[in-house]
Amino acid sequence: MKVSIPIDCGNHLKIVFIFLLLIGFTFNATAASKAKYAGEFIAIGVGGRALGLGGAYSAIADDITAGYWNPAGLSSLMYPQVSLMHDERFAGLVNYDYGAVAIPVGTVTTFAVSVIRLGVDNIPNTQNAGIDVNGNPLPPDQWQNFDRLDQSRITYFNSADWAFYLSYAKKVKDNFSYGANLKVIRREMGEASATGIGFDVAVKYLPYENIALGANLQDVTTTLIAWNNGTNQLVTPTLKIGSAYFIDALSGRFTPAFDVDMRFENRKYSSNTHIGSMSFDFHSGLEFDFKNLVALRAGYSDIGSLNFGAGIHLPKFDVDYSFVKFNNDDQLGNTHRISLTFTLQADQFKRSIE
């Protein structure tokens, strides 16, 4: 049985109108953009639960990882949470890590801080390690006289991308919330480095008790990443729209979910489908949570990977695992992700009701 929940149409229409203005702004901001894909590492996603669903999570998001997927969903938290995730990609060559802390404040607001790091560590730098047949050091521009490497002169460096999120969420009504992110992007590769600042705005709405809708406009003003060598890159806006349906059956809850990522940067054939310069990438997933004890998940991501996952709900702890199988796994290897979420579930930390 579907139950309709009354809403304050006037205030909500104002928020939706502002949201649409921001969407319209992205068309102007991206029309002149030529640099693409500078922030692709951010699109990987966080949390074993969400990744097990193929990234179809912007409408479901109701835990600490909502700071990434849809900051409006942070308003659902009743207790502080801490989350960690580790992901080894491409047979352990690339490490992807995530950590976050979320704290409910007062009766309707929540703040969170999240950190993402994608890195390749201990990369050998042999630029100044060459020697000639006489054992003399070779300048980097004289490799035609190269004989061998001097192992003692090899140095090592890391190549890493960082994203820092400061999230805010507010619940306007029991069925409507909005949120925003301030994020700082930091890229480091040897002596080269770059910094950028971006913003996300999001809403979450439950028109019925068993349906959730979510939207997250990422990098709403277009994020400029400035390198220390004078080069600039742009992270262009992405609009994530999602829906989820909750079905109680078989002593548990089934949750099918579907998300669409909309971009306006002329990706064309590198996306799932496109209309002119507008591209669409799709995520879908299904979760069955049995008596809030064990969950099984499956999903299909925008890059064509088949995802599987499972979760265990323990007192104050949630352990979530996801497995990603790539079509060309002989080259890339499969990816295993595990995340831990600790909920400070005690009366003294519970959100104020009044």
GROMACS .gro file of N, CA and C in nm, residues 5 29 64 103 110 124 138-139 193 205 209 227 230 233 269 283 316 319 335:
model
   57
    5ILE      N    1   0.273   1.131   0.138
    5ILE     CA    2   0.323   1.214   0.247
    5ILE      C    3   0.311   1.359   0.205
   29ALA      N    4   2.879   2.668  -1.854
   29ALA     CA    5   3.013   2.649  -1.801
   29ALA      C    6   3.090   2.546  -1.880
   64ILE      N    7   2.695   0.706   0.604
   64ILE     CA    8   2.804   0.801   0.597
   64ILE      C    9   2.857   0.821   0.455
  103ILE      N   10   2.882   1.341   1.168
  103ILE     CA   11   2.829   1.373   1.301
  103ILE      C   12   2.696   1.446   1.287
  110THR      N   13   2.350   1.759   0.962
  110THR     CA   14   2.460   1.664   0.973
  110THR      C   15   2.582   1.722   0.902
  124PRO      N   16   5.981   0.380  -0.954
  124PRO     CA   17   6.125   0.410  -0.968
  124PRO      C   18   6.151   0.522  -1.068
  138LEU      N   19   7.552   0.964  -1.634
  138LEU     CA   20   7.502   1.022  -1.758
  138LEU      C   21   7.399   1.131  -1.729
  139PRO      N   22   7.413   1.248  -1.788
  139PRO     CA   23   7.307   1.347  -1.779
  139PRO      C   24   7.181   1.292  -1.847
  193SER      N   25   5.252   1.914  -0.910
  193SER     CA   26   5.136   1.908  -0.821
  193SER      C   27   5.029   2.004  -0.870
  205TYR      N   28   1.437   1.297  -0.192
  205TYR     CA   29   1.292   1.313  -0.173
  205TYR      C   30   1.225   1.177  -0.174
  209GLU      N   31   0.631   0.624   0.097
  209GLU     CA   32   0.715   0.559   0.198
  209GLU      C   33   0.803   0.449   0.139
  227TRP      N   34   4.783   2.340  -1.208
  227TRP     CA   35   4.913   2.276  -1.185
  227TRP      C   36   5.020   2.380  -1.159
  230GLY      N   37   5.173   2.581  -1.452
  230GLY     CA   38   5.092   2.674  -1.528
  230GLY      C   39   4.981   2.610  -1.609
  233GLN      N   40   4.341   2.221  -1.568
  233GLN     CA   41   4.246   2.118  -1.609
  233GLN      C   42   4.109   2.152  -1.551
  269TYR      N   43   3.070   0.855  -2.788
  269TYR     CA   44   3.080   0.709  -2.788
  269TYR      C   45   3.157   0.653  -2.669
  283HIS      N   46   2.357   0.300  -1.418
  283HIS     CA   47   2.392   0.207  -1.310
  283HIS      C   48   2.263   0.140  -1.265
  316LYS      N   49   2.671  -0.222   1.611
  316LYS     CA   50   2.754  -0.101   1.592
  316LYS      C   51   2.849  -0.110   1.473
  319VAL      N   52   2.993  -0.454   0.793
  319VAL     CA   53   3.103  -0.497   0.707
  319VAL      C   54   3.045  -0.525   0.569
  335THR      N   55   3.858  -0.699  -0.904
  335THR     CA   56   3.875  -0.603  -0.797
  335THR      C   57   3.791  -0.644  -0.677
   0.00000   0.00000   0.00000
